[in-house]
Structures are given as structure tokens and as C-alpha cells.
CSV table of C-alpha atoms in Angstrom, one decimal:
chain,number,residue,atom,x,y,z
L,170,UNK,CA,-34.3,50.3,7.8
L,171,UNK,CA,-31.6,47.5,7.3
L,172,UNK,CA,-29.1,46.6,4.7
L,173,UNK,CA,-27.1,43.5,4.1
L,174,UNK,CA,-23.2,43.9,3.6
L,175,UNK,CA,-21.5,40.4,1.3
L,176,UNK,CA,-17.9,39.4,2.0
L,177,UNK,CA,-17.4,37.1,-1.1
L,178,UNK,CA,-13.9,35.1,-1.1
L,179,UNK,CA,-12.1,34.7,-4.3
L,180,UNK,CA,-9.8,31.7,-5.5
L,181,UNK,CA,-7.6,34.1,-7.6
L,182,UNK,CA,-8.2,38.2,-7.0
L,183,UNK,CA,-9.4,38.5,-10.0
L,184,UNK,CA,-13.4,39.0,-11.3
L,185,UNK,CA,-14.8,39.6,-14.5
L,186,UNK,CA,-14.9,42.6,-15.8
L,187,UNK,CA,-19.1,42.6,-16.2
L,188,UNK,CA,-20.2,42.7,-12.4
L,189,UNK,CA,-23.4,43.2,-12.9
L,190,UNK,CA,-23.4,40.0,-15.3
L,191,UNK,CA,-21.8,38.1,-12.3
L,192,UNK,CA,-23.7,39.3,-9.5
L,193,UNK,CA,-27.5,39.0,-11.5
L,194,UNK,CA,-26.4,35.3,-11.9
L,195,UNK,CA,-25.4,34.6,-8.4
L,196,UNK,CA,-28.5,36.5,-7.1
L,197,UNK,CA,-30.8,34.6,-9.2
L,198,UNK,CA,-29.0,31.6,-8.5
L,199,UNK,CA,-29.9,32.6,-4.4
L,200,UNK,CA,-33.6,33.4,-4.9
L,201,UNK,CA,-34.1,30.3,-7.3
L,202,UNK,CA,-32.7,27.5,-4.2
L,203,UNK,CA,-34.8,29.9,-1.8
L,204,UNK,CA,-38.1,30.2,-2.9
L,205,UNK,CA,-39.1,29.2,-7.2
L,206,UNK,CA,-42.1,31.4,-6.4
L,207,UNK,CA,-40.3,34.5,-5.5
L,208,UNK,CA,-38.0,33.8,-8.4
L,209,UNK,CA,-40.7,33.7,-10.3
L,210,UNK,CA,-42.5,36.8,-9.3
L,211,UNK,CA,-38.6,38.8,-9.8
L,212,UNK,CA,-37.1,37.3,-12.4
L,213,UNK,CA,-39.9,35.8,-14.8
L,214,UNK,CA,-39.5,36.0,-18.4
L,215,UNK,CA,-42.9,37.1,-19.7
L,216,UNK,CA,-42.7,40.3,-18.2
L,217,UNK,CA,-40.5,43.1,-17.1
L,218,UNK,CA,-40.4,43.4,-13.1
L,219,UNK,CA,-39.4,46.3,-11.8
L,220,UNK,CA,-37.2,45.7,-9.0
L,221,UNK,CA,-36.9,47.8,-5.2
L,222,UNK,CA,-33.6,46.8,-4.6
L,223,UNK,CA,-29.8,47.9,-5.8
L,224,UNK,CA,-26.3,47.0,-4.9
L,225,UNK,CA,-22.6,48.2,-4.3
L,226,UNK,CA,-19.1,46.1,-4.9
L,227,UNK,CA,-16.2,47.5,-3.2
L,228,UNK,CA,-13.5,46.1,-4.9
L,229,UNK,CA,-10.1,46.4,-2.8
L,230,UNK,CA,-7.6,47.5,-5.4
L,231,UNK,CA,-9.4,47.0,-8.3
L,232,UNK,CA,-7.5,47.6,-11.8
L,233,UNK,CA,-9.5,47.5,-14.7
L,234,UNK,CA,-8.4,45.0,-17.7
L,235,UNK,CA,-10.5,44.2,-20.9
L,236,UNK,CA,-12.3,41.8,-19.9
L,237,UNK,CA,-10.8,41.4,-16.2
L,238,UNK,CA,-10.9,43.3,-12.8
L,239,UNK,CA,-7.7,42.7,-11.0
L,240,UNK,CA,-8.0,42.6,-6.9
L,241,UNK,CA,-4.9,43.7,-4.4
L,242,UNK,CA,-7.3,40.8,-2.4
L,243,UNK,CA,-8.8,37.4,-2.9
L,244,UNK,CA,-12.4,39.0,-1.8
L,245,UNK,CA,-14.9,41.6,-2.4
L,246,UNK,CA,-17.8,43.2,-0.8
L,247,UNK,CA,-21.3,43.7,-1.7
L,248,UNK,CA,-23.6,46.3,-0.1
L,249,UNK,CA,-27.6,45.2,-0.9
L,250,UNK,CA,-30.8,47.3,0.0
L,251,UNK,CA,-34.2,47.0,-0.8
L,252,UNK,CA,-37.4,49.2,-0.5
L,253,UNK,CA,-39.6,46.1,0.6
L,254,UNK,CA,-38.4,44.6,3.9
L,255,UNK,CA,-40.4,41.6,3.5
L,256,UNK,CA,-38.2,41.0,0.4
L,257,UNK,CA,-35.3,42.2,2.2
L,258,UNK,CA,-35.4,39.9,4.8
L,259,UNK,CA,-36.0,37.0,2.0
L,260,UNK,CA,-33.0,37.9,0.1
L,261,UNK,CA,-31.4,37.3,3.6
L,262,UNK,CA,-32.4,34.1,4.2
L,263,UNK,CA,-31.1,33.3,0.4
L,264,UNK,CA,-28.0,34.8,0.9
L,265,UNK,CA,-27.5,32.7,3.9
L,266,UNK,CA,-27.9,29.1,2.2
L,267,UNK,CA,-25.3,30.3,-0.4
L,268,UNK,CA,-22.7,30.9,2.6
L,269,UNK,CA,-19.5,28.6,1.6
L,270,UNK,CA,-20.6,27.6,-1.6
L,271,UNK,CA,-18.3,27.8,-4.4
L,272,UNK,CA,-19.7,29.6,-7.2
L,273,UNK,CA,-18.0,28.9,-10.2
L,274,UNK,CA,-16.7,32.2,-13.1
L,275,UNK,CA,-14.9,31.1,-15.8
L,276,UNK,CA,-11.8,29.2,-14.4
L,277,UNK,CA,-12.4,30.8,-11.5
L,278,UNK,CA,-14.7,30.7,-8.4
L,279,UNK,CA,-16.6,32.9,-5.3
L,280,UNK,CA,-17.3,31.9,-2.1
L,281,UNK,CA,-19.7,34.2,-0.1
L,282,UNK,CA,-18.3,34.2,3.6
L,283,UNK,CA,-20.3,36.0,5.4
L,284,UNK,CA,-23.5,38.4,5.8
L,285,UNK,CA,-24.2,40.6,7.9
L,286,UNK,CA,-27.6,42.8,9.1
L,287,UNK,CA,-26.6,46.6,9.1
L,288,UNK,CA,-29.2,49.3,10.6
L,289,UNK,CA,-29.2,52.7,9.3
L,290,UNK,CA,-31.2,55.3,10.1
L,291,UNK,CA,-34.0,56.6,8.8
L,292,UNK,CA,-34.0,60.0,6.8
L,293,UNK,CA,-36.0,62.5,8.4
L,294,UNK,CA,-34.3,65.7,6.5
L,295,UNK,CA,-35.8,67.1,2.7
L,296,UNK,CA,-32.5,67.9,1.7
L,297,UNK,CA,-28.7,65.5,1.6
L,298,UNK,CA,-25.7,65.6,0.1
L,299,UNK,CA,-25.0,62.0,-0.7
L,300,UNK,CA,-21.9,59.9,-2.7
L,301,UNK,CA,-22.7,57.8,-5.2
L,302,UNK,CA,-21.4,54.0,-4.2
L,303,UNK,CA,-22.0,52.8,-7.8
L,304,UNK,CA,-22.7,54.8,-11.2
L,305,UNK,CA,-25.3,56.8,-11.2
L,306,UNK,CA,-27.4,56.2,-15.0
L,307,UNK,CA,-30.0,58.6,-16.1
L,308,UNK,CA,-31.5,57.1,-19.0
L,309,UNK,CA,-33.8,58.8,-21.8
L,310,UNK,CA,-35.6,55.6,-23.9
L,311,UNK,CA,-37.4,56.4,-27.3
L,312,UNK,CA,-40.0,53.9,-27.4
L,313,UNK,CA,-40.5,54.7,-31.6
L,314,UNK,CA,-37.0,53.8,-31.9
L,315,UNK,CA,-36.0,51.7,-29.2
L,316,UNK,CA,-33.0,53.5,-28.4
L,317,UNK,CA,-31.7,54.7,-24.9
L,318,UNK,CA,-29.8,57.7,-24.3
L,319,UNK,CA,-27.5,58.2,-20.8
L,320,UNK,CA,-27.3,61.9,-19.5
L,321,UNK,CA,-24.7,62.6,-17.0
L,322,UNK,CA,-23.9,65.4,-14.6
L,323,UNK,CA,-21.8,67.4,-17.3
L,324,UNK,CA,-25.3,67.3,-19.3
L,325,UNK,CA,-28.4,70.0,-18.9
L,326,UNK,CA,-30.8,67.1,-19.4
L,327,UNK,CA,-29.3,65.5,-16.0
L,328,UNK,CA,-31.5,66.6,-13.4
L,329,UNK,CA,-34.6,66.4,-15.3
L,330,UNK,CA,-33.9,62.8,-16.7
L,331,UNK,CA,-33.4,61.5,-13.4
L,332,UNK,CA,-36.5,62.9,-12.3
L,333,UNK,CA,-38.5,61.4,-14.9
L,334,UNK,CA,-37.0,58.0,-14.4
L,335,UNK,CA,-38.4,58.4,-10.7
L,336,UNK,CA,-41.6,59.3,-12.2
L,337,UNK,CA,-41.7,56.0,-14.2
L,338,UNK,CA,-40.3,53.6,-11.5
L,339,UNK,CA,-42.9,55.0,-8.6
L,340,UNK,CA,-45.6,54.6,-11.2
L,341,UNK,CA,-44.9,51.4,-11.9
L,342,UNK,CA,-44.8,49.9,-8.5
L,343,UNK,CA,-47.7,51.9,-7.9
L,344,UNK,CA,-46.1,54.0,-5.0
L,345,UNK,CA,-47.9,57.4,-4.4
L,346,UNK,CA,-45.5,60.4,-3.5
L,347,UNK,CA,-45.3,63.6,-4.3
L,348,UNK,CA,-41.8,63.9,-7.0
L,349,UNK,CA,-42.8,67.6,-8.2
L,350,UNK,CA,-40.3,69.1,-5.1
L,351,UNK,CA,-37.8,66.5,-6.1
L,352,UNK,CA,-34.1,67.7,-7.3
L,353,UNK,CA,-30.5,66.1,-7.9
L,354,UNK,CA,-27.6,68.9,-8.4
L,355,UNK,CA,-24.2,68.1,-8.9
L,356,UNK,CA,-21.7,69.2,-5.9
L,357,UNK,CA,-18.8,67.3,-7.2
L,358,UNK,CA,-20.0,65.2,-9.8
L,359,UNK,CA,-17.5,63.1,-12.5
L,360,UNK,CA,-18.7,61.8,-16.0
L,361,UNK,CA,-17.6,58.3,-16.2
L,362,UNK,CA,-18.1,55.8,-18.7
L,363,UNK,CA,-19.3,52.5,-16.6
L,364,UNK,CA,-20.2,48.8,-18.6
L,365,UNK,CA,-23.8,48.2,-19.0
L,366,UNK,CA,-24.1,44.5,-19.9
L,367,UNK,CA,-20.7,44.8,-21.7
L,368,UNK,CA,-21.5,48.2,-23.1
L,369,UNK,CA,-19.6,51.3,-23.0
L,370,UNK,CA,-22.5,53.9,-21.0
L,371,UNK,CA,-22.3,57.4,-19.7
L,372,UNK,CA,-23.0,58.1,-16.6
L,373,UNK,CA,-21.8,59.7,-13.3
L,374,UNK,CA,-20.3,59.2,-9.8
L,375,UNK,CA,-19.7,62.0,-7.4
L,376,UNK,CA,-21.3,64.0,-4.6
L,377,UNK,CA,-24.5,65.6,-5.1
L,378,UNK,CA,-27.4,67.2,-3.4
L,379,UNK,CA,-30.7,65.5,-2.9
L,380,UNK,CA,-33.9,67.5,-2.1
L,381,UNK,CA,-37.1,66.0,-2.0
L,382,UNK,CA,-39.8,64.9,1.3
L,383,UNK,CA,-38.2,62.5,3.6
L,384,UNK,CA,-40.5,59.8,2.6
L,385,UNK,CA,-39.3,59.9,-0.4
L,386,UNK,CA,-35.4,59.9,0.2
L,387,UNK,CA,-35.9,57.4,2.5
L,388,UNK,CA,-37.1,55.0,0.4
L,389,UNK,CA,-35.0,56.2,-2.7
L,390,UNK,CA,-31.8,55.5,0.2
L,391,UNK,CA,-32.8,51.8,0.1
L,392,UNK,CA,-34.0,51.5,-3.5
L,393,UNK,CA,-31.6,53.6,-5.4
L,394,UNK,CA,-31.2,56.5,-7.8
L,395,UNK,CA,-32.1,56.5,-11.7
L,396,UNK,CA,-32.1,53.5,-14.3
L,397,UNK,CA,-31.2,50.3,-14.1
L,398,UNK,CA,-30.6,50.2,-9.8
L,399,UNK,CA,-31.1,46.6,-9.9
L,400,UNK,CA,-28.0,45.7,-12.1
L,401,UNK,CA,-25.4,47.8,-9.8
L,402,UNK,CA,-26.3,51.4,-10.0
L,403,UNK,CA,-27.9,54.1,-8.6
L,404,UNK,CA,-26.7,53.0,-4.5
L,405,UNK,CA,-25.6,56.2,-2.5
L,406,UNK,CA,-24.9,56.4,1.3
L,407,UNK,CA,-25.2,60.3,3.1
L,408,UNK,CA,-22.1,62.2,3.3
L,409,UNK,CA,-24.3,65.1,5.2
């Protein structure tokens, strides 16, 4: 298992406040000069495309304005996984022609430095205790109503939510594995309210533990936890 780590350089230590907005644009933007037909196949308009990666910023000093995030640095970090090597290993390739490019953000601009290869290991344990590098989002849609509700860890519908959002994203990539011994309990959880495409959103960061076969927590470890792992959420690294 491998996952890439992104040291972006910044022209003022500042980035907007929406991330995920941000980082969706400059990932497209890699896949699109890379490859049209795996943009196509990701990021196609006619249909929803259910993604097996997810991402982490670590933002050095980070204060949080309206509609800014103020750096103690002119650069960030960005930790990427994904599920599918093959894909992996093409995001890689992307990544790399984007190296010293400027990538322009509202009177502003990015510069990604540098990318690097990680290894880590593979899981061969049925129970962790993980951290959560980004928010963690367990989301309840009503398909009558359209309408989303977001659990957290301070919520009795948590656990369950979660599950059934695994439920749904194995189905749909038509991965088979047992969920029914999966289970997500709060050790140290924290309700947060994170910005989902500019929207205030419950959900949770924290420590928590993850039970389930190792198959299974080995592939959630590269693809994520709960909704919306694509856009910046759901990425947790073992504490234990």
C-alpha cells in the first residue's frame, strides 16, 4: 500500500477558506492534462462516480477567517490515498506534470513542489484505534425529500450511519465484503462543524475505535471513512 504526500508553495500564506473547492479544482485540473479519458471516467457529468480515494491538508498555523485560512507558512501539505493502485499510481504521474506550476486562487497562487511515494503497511489486525486527519461526515440522505442529515459522535445515530454509508459505497463499486462485524466507537471523539462546499456541516474529528476484518480496514485505510471522502474527509492514519 502507498500514499502520496503534496508540498504545495504559496505566494501569500493564505488559502481560501473552501479547501475542498480548491483542491477538487486543482485535482481535476491534474487528471484533465494527464489523461481526458480518466477524467472522463472520474469526473463526468452525466453520472455520479463514486470515487476510492480521499485526502488530508495539514495546514501549518492555520486561523480560520470568513472566507480565508491564514498560514504561519507560505505552504501546505496534502496527504492522498486511493483504494485502486492503478489509479493511484495515475494520480502520481498527474501530480508530477503539475510540479512548479503556478495555479492561480483569487489574487493569489499555488505551486506544488514536490511529491513523494510513502509506503505503509498493510493492516492485518480486526480491531484500531485510529485519528481522524480530516472530518469525519456520516450522512443520512432522504431520497423523498432530498435532504441530508450529518450525525456526529455526540449523536446515537453515529455508529449505525457510518455503517450504512459503507454499505452504500461497497455496493456501489461493486466490492464484496462482509460489513455486518463492522463498528466505529468514539474514544475521544469532538463534534465540529467543518464547510461542505461553503456550508456549515456537523461532523466529527477525534480518536476512535475501528473493528471490522482486515480486508476491510485495509482498504477503508486508503479509501476513507463515511460520506463525501473524495472532497477532504473521512482520511485517518492508526494511532494503535
Amino acid at each position: 500500500m502507498t500514499e502520496l504526500k503534496l508540498e504545495f508553495l504559496l505566494e501569500e500564506p493564505e488559502i481560501p477558506a473552501e479547501v475542498d473547492r480548491l483542491l477538487l479544482s486543482f485535482l481535476k485540473a491534474s487528471v484533465e492534462k494527464y489523461s481526458p479519458e480518466l477524467f472522463g471516467k472520474l469526473y463526468t457529468k452525466k453520472q455520479s462516480v463514486m470515487k476510492t480515494y480521499c485526502w488530508s491538508c495539514y495546514l501549518p498555523g492555520a486561523r480560520f477567517a470568513a472566507d480565508k485560512i491564514y498560514l504561519k507558512e507560505s505552504r501546505f501539505m496534502v496527504t492522498f490515498s486511493d483504494a485502486d493502485m492503478g489509479e493511484l499510481f495515475e494520480f502520481f504521474n498527474a501530480f508530477q506534470l503539475m510540479r512548479n506550476i503556478e495555479y492561480p486562487m483569487g489574487g493569489n497562487s499555488m505551486k506544488l513542489r514536490e511529491v513523494k511515494a510513502k509506503k505503509i503497511p498493510e493492516i492485518k489486525e480486526s480491531e484500531l484505534i485510529i485519528k481522524m486527519q480530516s472530518s469525519l461526515l456520516a450522512r443520512k440522505h432522504d431520497p423523498e425529500n432530498n435532504t441530508d442529515i450529518y450525525y456526529t459522535c455526540e449523536d446515537p445515530e453515529f455508529s449505525d450511519t457510518l455503517k450504512d454509508n459503507l454499505k452504500f459505497f461497497l455496493n456501489k463499486i461493486g466490492w464484496d465484503e462482509d460489513v455486518d462485524c463492522f463498528s466505529i466507537v468514539p474514544v475521544k471523539g469532538k463534534k465540529i462543524v467543518a464547510k461542505v462546499w461553503g456550508r456549515p456541516t456537523n461532523a466529527s474529528i477525534g480518536i476512535y475505535k475501528l473493528q471490522g476484518t482486515p480486508r476491510l480496514l485495509d482498504f477503508l485505510y486508503s479509501a476513507g471513512l463515511g460520506s463525501r471522502r473524495s472532497e477532504g474527509h473521512g482520511k485517518w492514519e492508526i494511532v494503535w
